[in-house]
Amino acid sequence: MSFHMKNARARRGLPAAVASLFAVLASVAHADWGGLNMHEGVTILSRKIYGLHMTIFWWCVAIGVVVFGVMIYSMVKFRKSQGAEADKTLVHSTKVEIVWTVIPIGILVLMAVPTAKTLIEIEDMGNVGLNIKVTGYQWKWEYEYLGQNVSFFSTLKRDSNEARQLGSGIDPKTVPNYLLDVDNPLVVPAGTKIRFLLTAQDVIHAWWVPAFGMKKDAIPGYVNEIWVQVDADKVGTYRGQCAELCGQDHGFMPIVVEVKSPAEYDAWLRAKQAEQKLAGVAPNASSAIASAAPATIAQ
Ligand SMILES: [Cu+2]
């Protein structure tokens, strides 16, 4: 193939390449970038964590712009064709070494301030209005409202369970909230600080509702704690999953939390208490955690 033929083909290919580049750029411009970022969630802590994430993100953007800006400017301005010569005084320069060590240390120290503040708030279990003990089992969750005489198991909803069986013939797409629905959802009040005491009966599980911004392992023999306070106006249903590989049905122990207004929650709690009393359900009142954590609803 002659040089001219190759050249002609390259020239014809160029508009096509430019067109496809524009097509890619157009799709990038119309893409839903919201799906790439961390979600803000619906709790005090999730918003604080999101705020911290965005702060650090923009710091990183600024650092990237400065570093790459200086780099690109230097490469263009001091290129060899312009007669630039390497400055050999910068090799093993103590001054430069100190500058590029002290600046990153300063940045890390500045980043540590808002981070430590958020971490301390995450660990602050004071002023709790409601204590719920969450126990992970292969493969279900148990919720115990400490001091409220209410406890129940929460397992995968029957329609999801039937559809997931091998050869069930049921199209999972026809099942609403497939593998993300349970028979007995956890019900909590909005606007109340709730402490979850997480433990497990058999293997390690992890209780995770992404919208709450908190995830922690539920370990047999240990009690881990997290707190959640859903914004008063964020009443609704939130879904999560076990986040620790806990055995063959790990993917079939979802979490569903119904966040109700305080009045609706109280009504639900009273109905549940009456129902459990009637059914003779004896919550584990002798549990050390129950006696250590008297629960009252503060509103
Ligand atoms: Cu699990």
XYZ file of C-alpha atoms and ligand atoms in Angstrom:
300
model
C 0.000 0.000 0.000
C 1.425 3.342 -1.008
C 1.924 6.135 1.451
C -0.699 8.245 -0.380
C -3.326 5.520 -0.147
C -2.685 5.129 3.559
C -2.883 8.868 4.000
C -6.170 9.101 2.121
C -7.668 6.335 4.290
C -6.488 8.109 7.420
C -8.105 11.327 6.219
C -11.406 9.540 5.599
C -11.210 7.891 9.011
C -10.640 11.135 10.850
C -14.204 12.578 10.581
C -15.573 9.213 11.725
C -13.242 9.228 14.731
C -14.214 12.808 15.587
C -17.907 11.920 15.218
C -17.566 8.936 17.548
C -15.619 11.049 20.028
C -18.488 13.575 20.035
C -20.967 10.723 20.473
C -19.035 9.525 23.534
C -18.840 13.059 24.927
C -22.579 13.556 24.349
C -23.413 10.352 26.214
C -21.083 11.403 29.036
C -22.872 14.757 29.241
C -26.271 13.051 29.444
C -25.214 10.285 31.818
C -26.774 10.128 35.268
C -23.718 11.067 37.306
C -25.766 11.029 40.486
C -25.496 7.244 40.465
C -21.711 7.438 40.730
C -21.501 9.499 43.864
C -22.153 8.484 47.431
C -25.794 8.943 48.452
C -26.747 11.546 50.996
C -29.053 9.239 52.952
C -31.833 10.218 55.352
C -30.173 10.403 58.771
C -28.167 13.009 60.665
C -25.025 10.868 60.440
C -25.458 9.935 56.786
C -25.656 13.645 55.897
C -22.568 14.408 57.975
C -20.656 11.549 56.352
C -21.776 12.742 52.920
C -20.691 16.302 53.754
C -17.275 15.048 54.865
C -16.962 12.966 51.702
C -17.768 15.981 49.499
C -15.381 18.259 51.426
C -12.484 15.821 50.993
C -13.500 15.212 47.383
C -13.255 18.928 46.498
C -9.937 19.187 48.335
C -8.661 16.337 46.167
C -9.989 18.094 43.047
C -8.153 21.296 44.064
C -4.922 19.385 44.757
C -5.258 17.615 41.386
C -5.821 20.902 39.519
C -2.794 22.556 41.188
C -0.423 19.583 40.777
C -1.390 18.755 37.185
C -1.595 22.473 36.317
C 1.997 23.078 37.456
C 3.137 19.866 35.762
C 1.542 20.620 32.387
C 2.620 24.288 32.493
C 6.225 23.265 33.250
C 6.309 20.628 30.531
C 5.004 23.047 27.917
C 6.894 26.167 29.005
C 10.251 24.514 29.630
C 10.377 22.101 26.715
C 13.651 21.136 25.106
C 12.741 22.642 21.718
C 12.590 26.042 23.428
C 16.137 25.559 24.634
C 15.232 24.796 28.250
C 17.863 23.053 30.308
C 17.300 20.922 33.396
C 17.862 22.725 36.706
C 20.313 20.391 38.417
C 20.248 22.341 41.685
C 16.876 20.711 42.522
C 18.416 17.213 42.637
C 18.808 16.170 46.312
C 17.732 19.636 47.388
C 16.932 19.656 51.115
C 14.723 22.703 50.658
C 12.524 20.949 48.079
C 12.376 17.765 50.176
C 11.142 19.742 53.186
C 8.548 21.657 51.154
C 7.035 18.561 49.553
C 6.920 16.758 52.870
C 5.518 19.574 54.999
C 2.732 20.597 52.580
C 1.118 17.094 52.366
C 1.455 16.682 56.156
C -0.330 20.012 56.621
C -3.101 18.924 54.224
C -3.525 15.588 56.042
C -3.702 17.315 59.421
C -6.364 19.709 58.085
C -8.323 16.747 56.679
C -8.085 14.931 60.021
C -9.989 17.689 61.853
C -13.445 17.276 60.219
C -12.851 13.507 59.995
C -12.170 13.118 63.721
C -15.197 15.302 64.511
C -17.471 13.063 62.443
C -15.978 9.865 63.921
C -16.598 11.149 67.448
C -20.227 11.914 66.564
C -20.640 8.419 65.108
C -19.513 6.930 68.440
C -21.660 9.226 70.597
C -24.383 7.003 72.054
C -25.767 9.667 74.402
C -29.416 10.830 74.507
C -30.762 7.678 72.943
C -34.560 7.467 72.710
C -34.934 3.835 71.728
C -32.730 0.722 71.970
C -33.177 -2.116 69.523
C -31.179 -5.309 69.730
C -30.543 -6.821 66.332
C -29.468 -10.460 66.157
C -28.276 -12.034 62.932
C -29.032 -15.693 62.222
C -28.371 -17.918 59.230
C -30.459 -16.468 57.501
C -32.777 -14.027 59.161
C -32.808 -11.120 61.592
C -34.341 -10.825 65.024
C -35.383 -7.438 66.388
C -35.899 -6.900 70.090
C -37.272 -3.550 71.302
C -35.492 -3.394 74.643
C -37.787 -2.637 77.558
C -40.823 -2.552 75.263
C -41.793 -6.242 75.366
C -41.683 -6.518 71.615
C -39.505 -8.857 69.613
C -39.884 -10.638 66.317
C -38.032 -12.330 63.485
C -37.737 -10.809 60.056
C -37.239 -13.195 57.138
C -37.279 -13.084 53.358
C -40.795 -12.526 52.043
C -42.573 -15.610 50.789
C -42.996 -14.459 47.132
C -39.251 -13.729 46.840
C -38.439 -17.030 48.534
C -40.620 -18.997 46.135
C -39.267 -17.240 43.064
C -35.647 -17.811 44.065
C -35.990 -21.612 44.225
C -34.211 -23.492 41.433
C -36.675 -24.213 38.628
C -39.482 -22.237 40.288
C -40.598 -20.997 36.887
C -41.397 -17.627 38.449
C -39.896 -14.617 36.716
C -38.132 -12.609 39.464
C -39.028 -9.419 37.586
C -42.683 -10.055 38.433
C -41.909 -10.080 42.167
C -42.028 -6.611 43.734
C -38.774 -5.783 45.557
C -37.368 -9.188 44.700
C -34.983 -10.367 47.484
C -35.399 -6.990 49.194
C -38.633 -7.629 51.057
C -39.385 -9.284 54.384
C -42.388 -10.661 56.239
C -41.956 -8.434 59.329
C -40.168 -5.156 58.691
C -38.472 -3.276 61.484
C -40.575 -0.260 62.444
C -38.934 2.834 63.920
C -39.977 6.414 64.623
C -38.567 9.315 62.603
C -36.758 12.054 64.502
C -35.728 9.792 67.411
C -32.156 8.781 68.147
C -32.150 4.995 67.999
C -29.311 2.811 69.217
C -28.937 -0.542 67.510
C -27.112 -3.231 69.459
C -25.808 -5.684 66.915
C -24.920 -9.277 67.624
C -25.278 -12.692 66.011
C -26.219 -16.184 67.052
C -24.127 -18.301 64.682
C -21.693 -16.613 62.281
C -20.715 -13.033 61.523
C -23.382 -10.992 59.749
C -23.522 -7.249 59.121
C -26.542 -5.004 59.414
C -26.586 -2.467 56.614
C -29.211 -0.028 55.388
C -27.410 2.254 52.900
C -29.817 5.185 53.388
C -28.884 5.257 57.096
C -25.172 5.664 56.349
C -24.195 3.075 58.957
C -22.952 -0.480 58.619
C -21.489 -2.664 61.299
C -20.733 -6.334 61.834
C -23.002 -8.462 64.001
C -20.581 -10.863 65.689
C -21.491 -13.828 67.933
C -20.470 -13.101 71.526
C -19.978 -9.382 70.906
C -22.318 -6.434 70.973
C -21.557 -3.716 68.448
C -23.500 -0.500 68.452
C -24.542 2.112 65.944
C -26.997 4.954 66.201
C -29.434 6.236 63.658
C -31.706 9.249 63.675
C -33.866 9.493 60.604
C -34.867 13.055 59.685
C -38.381 13.848 60.894
C -39.582 14.439 57.309
C -38.061 11.272 55.865
C -40.872 8.884 56.751
C -40.855 5.877 54.418
C -39.500 2.418 53.696
C -35.757 1.795 53.528
C -34.101 -1.411 52.422
C -30.789 -3.040 53.116
C -29.028 -6.361 53.204
C -26.667 -8.472 55.249
C -23.245 -7.163 54.264
C -21.036 -9.951 55.550
C -20.735 -13.194 53.614
C -22.452 -15.490 56.114
C -23.181 -18.701 54.249
C -25.150 -20.067 51.316
C -28.236 -17.894 51.897
C -26.334 -14.705 52.651
C -28.131 -13.024 49.759
C -31.556 -13.966 51.158
C -31.700 -12.126 54.488
C -32.702 -8.593 53.508
C -33.499 -5.759 55.897
C -36.567 -3.588 55.600
C -37.096 -0.611 57.888
C -40.376 1.262 57.975
C -39.829 4.741 59.342
C -43.078 6.127 60.746
C -44.063 9.412 62.353
C -43.809 9.239 66.179
C -47.606 9.033 66.558
C -47.913 6.246 63.999
C -44.978 4.446 65.578
C -46.598 4.620 69.022
C -49.813 3.195 67.616
C -47.880 0.399 65.901
C -45.922 -0.350 69.083
C -49.066 -0.537 71.226
C -50.747 -2.846 68.705
C -47.652 -5.039 68.540
C -47.382 -5.179 72.349
C -51.013 -6.232 72.631
C -50.584 -8.814 69.858
C -47.473 -10.322 71.457
C -49.056 -10.383 74.904
C -52.014 -12.251 73.470
C -49.762 -14.691 71.629
C -47.712 -15.251 74.782
C -44.470 -14.205 73.134
C -41.939 -13.871 75.929
C -39.235 -11.437 74.954
C -35.841 -12.122 76.378
C -36.348 -9.763 79.308
C -33.590 -11.368 81.362
C -30.980 -10.472 78.767
C -28.117 -8.501 80.221
C -28.430 -5.947 77.434
C -32.119 -5.394 78.169
C -31.474 -4.638 81.820
C -28.463 -2.487 80.991
C -30.343 -0.388 78.505
C -33.711 0.864 79.706
C -35.528 2.301 76.733
C -37.882 5.229 76.636
C -39.145 7.109 73.664
C -38.031 10.700 73.767
C -39.874 13.035 71.442
Cu -25.807 -12.651 57.091
